[in-house]
Short mmCIF file of C-alpha atoms in Angstrom, two decimals:
data_model
loop_
_atom_site.label_atom_id
_atom_site.label_comp_id
_atom_site.label_asym_id
_atom_site.label_seq_id
_atom_site.Cartn_x
_atom_site.Cartn_y
_atom_site.Cartn_z
CA UNK Z 117 83.46 83.84 79.57
CA UNK Z 118 79.75 83.25 79.70
CA UNK Z 119 76.95 85.22 78.14
CA UNK Z 120 75.07 87.83 80.12
CA UNK Z 121 71.78 85.97 79.60
CA UNK Z 122 72.57 82.31 78.91
CA UNK Z 123 69.67 80.10 77.77
CA UNK Z 124 67.12 82.91 77.77
CA UNK Z 125 64.59 82.51 74.95
CA UNK Z 126 63.38 85.62 73.10
CA UNK Z 127 59.83 84.96 74.29
CA UNK Z 128 60.96 84.71 77.90
CA UNK Z 129 62.97 87.90 77.61
CA UNK Z 130 60.12 89.79 75.95
CA UNK Z 131 57.74 88.76 78.70
CA UNK Z 132 60.19 89.88 81.35
CA UNK Z 133 60.74 93.33 79.93
CA UNK Z 134 57.26 93.92 79.02
CA UNK Z 135 56.34 93.43 82.64
CA UNK Z 136 58.84 95.73 83.86
CA UNK Z 137 79.47 93.10 92.86
CA UNK Z 138 102.95 82.81 110.73
CA UNK Z 139 102.38 85.68 112.50
CA UNK Z 140 100.29 88.24 111.02
CA UNK Z 141 97.31 89.65 112.80
CA UNK Z 142 94.10 88.21 111.38
CA UNK Z 143 90.54 89.10 112.19
CA UNK Z 144 87.48 87.65 110.56
CA UNK Z 145 84.10 89.33 110.07
CA UNK Z 146 80.68 87.99 109.26
CA UNK Z 147 79.35 88.32 105.76
CA UNK Z 148 75.64 88.70 106.29
CA UNK Z 149 74.13 91.01 103.69
CA UNK Z 150 73.26 94.48 104.97
CA UNK Z 151 69.76 94.87 106.36
CA UNK Z 152 69.62 98.65 106.53
CA UNK Z 153 70.32 101.63 104.37
CA UNK Z 154 73.68 101.38 102.63
CA UNK Z 155 73.71 104.97 101.55
CA UNK Z 156 72.50 104.61 97.98
CA UNK Z 157 71.63 108.01 96.57
CA UNK Z 158 68.55 108.88 94.49
CA UNK Z 159 69.24 109.18 90.80
CA UNK Z 160 69.02 112.61 89.14
CA UNK Z 161 65.60 113.74 87.98
CA UNK Z 162 64.89 112.37 84.53
CA UNK Z 163 66.61 109.04 85.32
CA UNK Z 164 64.15 107.89 87.96
CA UNK Z 165 61.35 105.37 87.67
CA UNK Z 166 57.98 106.58 86.53
CA UNK Z 167 56.58 108.56 83.61
CA UNK Z 168 58.05 111.81 82.33
CA UNK Z 169 56.57 115.15 83.34
CA UNK Z 170 55.45 115.86 86.89
CA UNK Z 171 57.03 113.19 89.10
CA UNK Z 172 54.75 110.90 91.04
CA UNK Z 173 55.50 111.57 94.76
CA UNK Z 174 55.50 107.82 95.38
CA UNK Z 175 58.37 107.23 92.92
CA UNK Z 176 60.03 110.67 92.88
CA UNK Z 177 62.97 109.14 94.77
CA UNK Z 178 64.20 105.74 93.67
CA UNK Z 179 66.58 103.13 95.02
CA UNK Z 180 68.77 100.59 93.24
CA UNK Z 181 68.62 96.99 94.43
CA UNK Z 182 70.46 93.81 93.51
CA UNK Z 183 68.28 90.75 93.89
CA UNK Z 184 68.64 87.03 93.32
CA UNK Z 185 65.86 84.52 93.39
CA UNK Z 186 65.35 80.97 92.18
CA UNK Z 187 62.40 80.26 89.88
CA UNK Z 188 61.09 77.07 88.32
CA UNK Z 189 62.40 76.35 84.85
CA UNK Z 190 59.02 76.30 83.18
CA UNK Z 191 57.11 78.65 80.86
CA UNK Z 192 55.57 81.66 82.56
CA UNK Z 193 57.57 81.51 85.81
CA UNK Z 194 59.74 84.52 85.02
CA UNK Z 195 56.82 86.41 83.49
CA UNK Z 196 54.79 85.97 86.68
CA UNK Z 197 57.64 87.33 88.79
CA UNK Z 198 58.15 90.33 86.49
CA UNK Z 199 54.43 91.10 86.53
CA UNK Z 200 54.55 91.41 90.31
CA UNK Z 201 57.56 93.74 90.10
CA UNK Z 202 55.77 95.87 87.52
CA UNK Z 203 52.78 96.10 89.84
CA UNK Z 204 55.08 97.64 92.47
CA UNK Z 205 56.34 100.14 89.84
CA UNK Z 206 59.80 98.54 89.87
CA UNK Z 207 61.96 98.84 86.75
CA UNK Z 208 64.13 95.88 85.73
CA UNK Z 209 67.41 97.46 84.60
CA UNK Z 210 69.27 94.22 83.91
CA UNK Z 211 68.72 90.50 84.20
CA UNK Z 212 71.17 87.60 84.27
CA UNK Z 213 70.18 83.97 84.46
CA UNK Z 214 72.21 81.23 86.12
CA UNK Z 215 70.85 77.82 85.02
CA UNK Z 216 70.89 75.07 87.64
CA UNK Z 217 70.08 71.38 87.42
CA UNK Z 218 66.62 72.20 88.75
CA UNK Z 219 65.30 75.71 88.30
CA UNK Z 220 67.12 78.92 87.40
CA UNK Z 221 68.73 81.59 89.56
CA UNK Z 222 67.70 84.98 88.18
CA UNK Z 223 69.81 87.99 89.15
CA UNK Z 224 68.15 91.39 88.78
CA UNK Z 225 69.28 94.98 89.01
CA UNK Z 226 66.15 96.87 90.04
CA UNK Z 227 65.15 100.50 90.35
CA UNK Z 228 62.36 100.73 92.90
CA UNK Z 229 60.39 103.57 94.48
CA UNK Z 230 62.31 104.92 97.46
CA UNK Z 231 59.52 104.01 99.87
CA UNK Z 232 59.85 100.30 99.13
CA UNK Z 233 61.98 98.26 101.54
CA UNK Z 234 64.01 95.24 100.55
CA UNK Z 235 61.95 92.93 102.73
CA UNK Z 236 58.78 94.08 100.99
CA UNK Z 237 60.24 93.42 97.55
CA UNK Z 238 61.50 89.99 98.60
CA UNK Z 239 58.11 89.12 100.09
CA UNK Z 240 56.32 90.01 96.88
CA UNK Z 241 58.80 87.96 94.85
CA UNK Z 242 58.24 84.99 97.13
CA UNK Z 243 54.50 85.17 96.64
CA UNK Z 244 55.10 85.18 92.86
CA UNK Z 245 57.02 81.90 93.06
CA UNK Z 246 60.59 83.05 93.76
CA UNK Z 247 62.53 80.97 96.29
CA UNK Z 248 65.70 81.58 98.32
CA UNK Z 249 65.46 85.28 97.53
CA UNK Z 250 68.41 87.51 98.45
CA UNK Z 251 68.39 91.29 98.09
CA UNK Z 252 70.73 94.17 98.94
CA UNK Z 253 71.15 97.82 98.07
CA UNK Z 254 73.10 98.56 94.87
CA UNK Z 255 74.78 101.67 93.49
CA UNK Z 256 75.52 103.15 90.08
CA UNK Z 257 78.59 100.92 89.64
CA UNK Z 258 76.21 97.99 89.25
CA UNK Z 259 74.73 99.57 86.13
CA UNK Z 260 77.64 98.21 84.09
CA UNK Z 261 76.48 95.05 82.35
CA UNK Z 262 78.14 91.75 83.22
CA UNK Z 263 80.12 91.16 79.98
CA UNK Z 264 81.60 94.66 80.14
CA UNK Z 265 82.53 94.22 83.80
CA UNK Z 266 84.13 90.82 83.19
CA UNK Z 267 86.14 92.11 80.23
CA UNK Z 268 87.38 95.04 82.32
CA UNK Z 269 88.47 92.70 85.10
CA UNK Z 270 90.20 90.44 82.58
CA UNK Z 271 92.11 93.43 81.22
CA UNK Z 272 93.28 94.45 84.71
CA UNK Z 273 94.35 90.88 85.43
CA UNK Z 274 96.25 90.69 82.15
CA UNK Z 275 98.24 93.84 82.98
CA UNK Z 276 99.14 92.94 86.57
CA UNK Z 277 99.30 89.52 88.26
CA UNK Z 278 98.55 91.11 91.63
CA UNK Z 279 95.08 92.04 90.35
CA UNK Z 280 93.76 88.47 90.33
CA UNK Z 281 92.41 88.37 93.92
CA UNK Z 282 90.90 91.85 93.49
CA UNK Z 283 89.31 90.90 90.18
CA UNK Z 284 87.76 87.82 91.76
CA UNK Z 285 86.41 89.88 94.64
CA UNK Z 286 84.84 92.44 92.30
CA UNK Z 287 83.43 89.70 90.10
CA UNK Z 288 81.83 87.78 92.96
CA UNK Z 289 80.89 90.54 95.40
CA UNK Z 290 81.66 90.54 99.10
CA UNK Z 291 83.72 87.41 99.66
CA UNK Z 292 86.87 86.21 101.39
CA UNK Z 293 89.73 85.16 99.12
CA UNK Z 294 92.79 83.31 100.37
CA UNK Z 295 95.81 82.22 98.37
CA UNK Z 296 97.58 79.26 99.97
CA UNK Z 297 101.04 78.41 98.60
CA UNK Z 298 101.84 74.81 97.76
CA UNK Z 299 104.72 74.92 100.26
CA UNK Z 300 104.00 77.03 103.37
CA UNK Z 301 106.63 79.62 104.31
CA UNK Z 302 107.16 78.09 107.73
CA UNK Z 303 107.33 74.54 106.41
CA UNK Z 304 104.86 71.75 106.97
CA UNK Z 305 102.12 70.37 104.74
CA UNK Z 306 100.60 72.47 102.01
CA UNK Z 307 96.87 72.73 101.30
CA UNK Z 308 94.92 69.80 99.94
CA UNK Z 309 95.14 69.80 96.17
CA UNK Z 310 92.21 70.51 93.89
CA UNK Z 311 91.38 69.11 90.43
CA UNK Z 312 92.51 71.04 87.37
CA UNK Z 313 88.91 72.13 86.81
CA UNK Z 314 88.54 73.32 90.42
CA UNK Z 315 85.84 72.45 92.94
CA UNK Z 316 82.56 74.15 93.81
CA UNK Z 317 80.81 73.39 97.10
CA UNK Z 318 77.83 75.66 97.72
CA UNK Z 319 79.35 78.79 99.32
CA UNK Z 320 83.01 77.79 98.76
CA UNK Z 321 84.96 77.47 95.53
CA UNK Z 322 88.51 76.15 95.33
CA UNK Z 323 90.70 76.82 92.29
CA UNK Z 324 94.17 75.65 91.43
CA UNK Z 325 96.53 78.64 91.75
CA UNK Z 326 98.63 79.42 88.65
CA UNK Z 327 101.92 78.92 90.52
CA UNK Z 328 100.71 75.91 92.51
CA UNK Z 329 98.76 75.91 95.72
CA UNK Z 330 95.09 76.77 96.07
CA UNK Z 331 92.89 79.84 95.79
CA UNK Z 332 89.89 79.55 98.12
CA UNK Z 333 86.87 81.85 97.72
CA UNK Z 334 84.19 81.91 100.41
CA UNK Z 335 80.86 83.75 100.37
CA UNK Z 336 78.81 82.40 103.28
CA UNK Z 337 75.79 84.65 102.75
CA UNK Z 338 75.07 83.56 99.14
CA UNK Z 339 75.88 80.27 97.36
CA UNK Z 340 77.91 80.43 94.17
CA UNK Z 341 76.27 79.39 90.93
CA UNK Z 342 77.96 77.29 88.23
CA UNK Z 343 77.98 80.40 86.01
CA UNK Z 344 79.96 82.37 88.61
CA UNK Z 345 82.30 79.43 89.09
CA UNK Z 346 82.96 79.29 85.33
CA UNK Z 347 83.73 83.02 85.22
CA UNK Z 348 86.12 82.81 88.16
CA UNK Z 349 87.86 79.79 86.66
CA UNK Z 350 88.26 81.64 83.34
CA UNK Z 351 90.01 84.55 85.11
CA UNK Z 352 92.40 82.17 86.89
CA UNK Z 353 93.15 80.34 83.64
CA UNK Z 354 93.90 83.67 81.92
CA UNK Z 355 96.28 84.57 84.74
CA UNK Z 356 98.02 81.20 84.50
CA UNK Z 357 98.52 81.48 80.72
CA UNK Z 358 100.05 84.95 80.97
CA UNK Z 359 102.51 84.02 83.72
CA UNK Z 360 104.15 86.36 86.30
CA UNK Z 361 104.04 90.04 85.32
CA UNK Z 362 104.12 93.46 86.97
CA UNK Z 363 103.71 96.96 85.50
CA UNK Z 364 107.05 98.35 84.34
CA UNK Z 365 106.63 102.03 85.22
CA UNK Z 366 108.77 103.65 87.91
CA UNK Z 367 108.98 107.00 89.69
CA UNK Z 368 112.13 109.02 90.24
CA UNK Z 369 111.93 110.78 93.61
CA UNK Z 370 113.93 113.51 95.26
CA UNK Z 371 114.02 113.14 99.04
CA UNK Z 372 113.96 116.23 101.28
CA UNK Z 373 117.71 115.75 101.87
CA UNK Z 374 118.33 115.96 98.12
CA UNK Z 375 118.99 112.26 97.38
CA UNK Z 376 117.43 110.82 94.22
CA UNK Z 377 115.84 107.38 94.49
CA UNK Z 378 113.52 105.29 92.35
CA UNK Z 379 110.30 103.63 93.47
CA UNK Z 380 109.02 100.75 91.35
CA UNK Z 381 107.06 97.55 91.57
CA UNK Z 382 109.07 94.49 92.61
CA UNK Z 383 108.56 90.75 92.25
CA UNK Z 384 110.41 87.49 92.79
CA UNK Z 385 113.04 88.59 90.27
CA UNK Z 386 114.27 90.96 92.99
CA UNK Z 387 114.79 88.17 95.52
CA UNK Z 388 118.61 88.30 95.49
CA UNK Z 389 118.67 92.08 95.92
CA UNK Z 390 116.13 91.84 98.77
CA UNK Z 391 118.19 89.18 100.55
CA UNK Z 392 121.25 91.43 100.20
CA UNK Z 393 119.29 94.26 101.84
CA UNK Z 394 118.40 91.94 104.72
CA UNK Z 395 122.10 91.32 105.24
CA UNK Z 396 122.71 95.05 105.59
CA UNK Z 397 119.86 95.50 108.10
CA UNK Z 398 120.43 95.29 111.83
CA UNK Z 399 118.78 92.48 113.86
CA UNK Z 400 116.58 95.12 115.53
CA UNK Z 401 115.27 96.39 112.19
CA UNK Z 402 114.53 92.86 110.96
CA UNK Z 403 112.89 91.97 114.26
CA UNK Z 404 110.64 95.03 114.06
CA UNK Z 405 109.50 93.95 110.61
CA UNK Z 406 109.11 90.19 110.90
CA UNK Z 407 108.19 89.78 114.60
CA UNK Z 408 110.11 86.53 114.87
CA UNK Z 409 113.58 84.98 114.73
CA UNK Z 410 115.85 87.14 112.58
CA UNK Z 411 117.33 84.06 110.94
CA UNK Z 412 113.92 83.22 109.43
CA UNK Z 413 113.50 86.59 107.69
CA UNK Z 414 114.89 85.48 104.31
CA UNK Z 415 112.39 82.62 104.10
CA UNK Z 416 109.46 85.04 103.86
CA UNK Z 417 110.81 87.04 100.94
CA UNK Z 418 109.81 84.73 98.10
CA UNK Z 419 106.22 84.77 99.37
CA UNK Z 420 106.17 88.51 100.01
CA UNK Z 421 107.58 89.35 96.59
CA UNK Z 422 105.11 87.16 94.71
CA UNK Z 423 102.42 89.25 92.98
CA UNK Z 424 99.97 86.43 93.71
CA UNK Z 425 99.74 87.52 97.35
CA UNK Z 426 99.80 91.29 96.97
CA UNK Z 427 101.91 94.13 95.66
CA UNK Z 428 105.46 95.07 96.57
CA UNK Z 429 107.20 98.40 96.06
CA UNK Z 430 111.00 98.63 96.05
CA UNK Z 431 113.08 101.74 96.74
CA UNK Z 432 116.25 101.72 94.68
CA UNK Z 433 119.29 104.00 94.76
CA UNK Z 434 121.05 105.41 91.69
CA UNK Z 435 123.51 102.50 91.89
CA UNK Z 436 120.66 99.95 91.70
CA UNK Z 437 120.78 98.86 95.35
CA UNK Z 438 117.41 98.16 97.00
CA UNK Z 439 117.21 100.01 100.32
CA UNK Z 440 113.49 99.74 101.12
CA UNK Z 441 110.52 97.43 100.57
CA UNK Z 442 106.84 98.07 101.09
CA UNK Z 443 104.25 95.31 100.92
CA UNK Z 444 100.49 95.44 100.38
CA UNK Z 445 99.23 91.95 101.22
CA UNK Z 446 95.80 90.51 100.51
CA UNK Z 447 94.87 88.85 103.83
CA UNK Z 448 91.55 87.15 103.17
CA UNK Z 449 88.98 89.92 103.30
CA UNK Z 450 91.47 92.38 104.83
CA UNK Z 451 94.62 94.16 103.65
CA UNK Z 452 97.95 94.41 105.48
CA UNK Z 453 100.70 96.97 104.90
CA UNK Z 454 104.30 96.32 105.95
CA UNK Z 455 107.54 98.28 105.56
CA UNK Z 456 111.26 97.58 105.77
CA UNK Z 457 113.87 100.31 105.29
CA UNK Z 458 117.59 99.66 105.53
CA UNK Z 459 119.13 101.23 108.66
CA UNK Z 460 121.36 103.68 106.80
CA UNK Z 461 118.34 105.06 104.91
CA UNK Z 462 115.90 105.41 107.79
CA UNK Z 463 114.50 108.77 108.89
CA UNK Z 464 114.66 110.20 105.38
CA UNK Z 465 110.96 109.93 104.55
CA UNK Z 466 111.24 106.66 102.62
CA UNK Z 467 108.90 104.73 104.91
CA UNK Z 468 106.25 107.44 104.78
CA UNK Z 469 106.51 107.62 100.99
CA UNK Z 470 106.10 103.87 100.64
CA UNK Z 471 103.17 103.80 103.03
CA UNK Z 472 101.36 106.60 101.23
CA UNK Z 473 101.74 104.80 97.92
CA UNK Z 474 100.55 101.48 99.35
CA UNK Z 475 97.51 103.11 100.92
CA UNK Z 476 96.69 104.82 97.62
CA UNK Z 477 96.89 101.41 95.91
CA UNK Z 478 94.57 99.91 98.52
CA UNK Z 479 92.04 102.71 98.07
CA UNK Z 480 92.18 102.31 94.30
CA UNK Z 481 91.54 98.59 94.73
CA UNK Z 482 88.41 99.31 96.76
CA UNK Z 483 89.76 98.31 100.18
CA UNK Z 484 87.92 99.90 103.08
CA UNK Z 485 90.87 99.74 105.47
CA UNK Z 486 94.48 98.64 105.87
CA UNK Z 487 96.26 97.43 108.97
CA UNK Z 488 99.89 97.31 110.11
CA UNK Z 489 101.32 94.90 112.67
CA UNK Z 490 104.24 96.29 114.61
CA UNK Z 491 105.53 96.95 118.13
CA UNK Z 492 104.72 99.94 120.27
CA UNK Z 493 108.45 100.76 120.32
CA UNK Z 494 108.47 101.12 116.53
CA UNK Z 495 107.96 104.86 116.60
CA UNK Z 496 108.77 105.22 112.91
CA UNK Z 497 105.88 103.01 111.80
CA UNK Z 498 103.50 104.63 114.27
CA UNK Z 499 104.46 108.08 113.01
CA UNK Z 500 104.05 107.02 109.38
CA UNK Z 501 100.55 105.69 110.04
CA UNK Z 502 99.60 108.87 111.89
CA UNK Z 503 101.03 110.91 109.02
CA UNK Z 504 98.42 109.48 106.66
CA UNK Z 505 95.82 111.80 108.14
CA UNK Z 506 93.24 108.97 108.21
CA UNK Z 507 91.09 107.68 111.11
CA UNK Z 508 93.13 105.12 113.07
CA UNK Z 509 92.24 102.31 115.45
CA UNK Z 510 94.84 100.86 117.85
CA UNK Z 511 94.84 97.38 119.39
CA UNK Z 512 97.56 95.93 121.63
CA UNK Z 513 97.85 92.27 122.50
CA UNK Z 514 100.87 90.61 124.12
CA UNK Z 515 103.16 93.44 123.11
CA UNK Z 516 101.98 93.50 119.49
CA UNK Z 517 100.45 96.71 118.19
CA UNK Z 518 97.93 96.59 115.34
CA UNK Z 519 97.07 99.93 113.73
CA UNK Z 520 94.11 99.99 111.37
CA UNK Z 521 93.53 102.94 109.03
CA UNK Z 522 90.06 103.46 107.58
CA UNK Z 523 90.38 104.68 104.02
CA UNK Z 524 88.50 107.59 102.54
CA UNK Z 525 87.27 106.64 99.03
CA UNK Z 526 89.24 108.45 96.35
CA UNK Z 527 91.57 110.10 98.85
CA UNK Z 528 95.29 110.09 98.12
CA UNK Z 529 97.77 111.36 100.73
CA UNK Z 530 99.94 114.32 99.81
CA UNK Z 531 103.54 113.49 98.99
CA UNK Z 532 106.53 115.10 100.67
CA UNK Z 533 108.84 114.42 97.74
CA UNK Z 534 109.10 115.53 94.13
CA UNK Z 535 108.02 112.80 91.68
CA UNK Z 536 109.00 112.26 88.07
CA UNK Z 537 107.31 109.38 86.24
CA UNK Z 538 109.52 107.17 84.09
CA UNK Z 539 108.07 104.51 81.80
CA UNK Z 540 110.23 101.42 81.62
CA UNK Z 541 111.50 100.55 78.14
#
């Protein structure tokens, strides 16, 4: 892990402060930084910029901004930039430096008077010597300093292998992360290998995945710095050293019909039980789930059960038989949900229970939406998505139905079953 302010001399810091984040349906979006209001709220009175006492009407409402700019690596360059910010009555709440071969990328968290626009701040920074300036609205989550945030992400990654893509996304901000297995599910050539130390190319970094294959991170709107690359590589190395792992807790559920089942996290250790469930499923049920030849269904399981590509929930009977699987899959910058319930256990609320839990996981992970790929004749999946009580978008193309649910932050669907939490020994 790197320091919050690497290579910053005490004199430089003092001057600065004196002055003042197959077959699946894929859709790709642009990553340009927002140009308008992102909904940041004014801080409570007493925490805003400006002197105590009667608030200055110019700074009575403040806005948080994240800004990056490149300055020359020479005495006085940072001080000149901070002097300009101070002249605009902008507080510097935090500062990180990212040394480059020529110059330094300085990353600021700023609290500015509400009347100031991002373009105005960037223009003033440019006139003070800042180059390649990037700025966007921030929120209170950005007030956590970088070492604390990195340590928190490392802890989450250590507890759950499925957290690695999410930790990278939170570490690096809005970016697209793809995990490519060394051997594709459908056969063919795998991705081009990367050196052990990884590769950084401007807005793309490529890291060697712990289980083989490649993790690709893209952020077209803002180049990665060597400091960010080192942090990302450290998270991946931590994940590789710890090996495959999933949380051991499980929930004992009572279905409306009175049957007791257990819902728990699953991984590749459940491959044999999942294949056995496939064998008990009808061709129609498998076809509804995998949208392809039924004979190919087993080949996808090892990928689906791997925590490197998402999270899997298994529904298990009292005898230990798996009768349902729910997958939450990290699909680049989007998130897919998928369900499979054994024929004999359908229409008992298992699919809805799995979906609600997967959506709650996605919301907790900060996902803005989830999507399901199915067929219009799959009334069970359509009903389960509608039962979430969330805004839905429907798209149909060549007989394939894609339902996208927009998630409400912090919202968790109500459960139709009684839940008892059991911690695994």
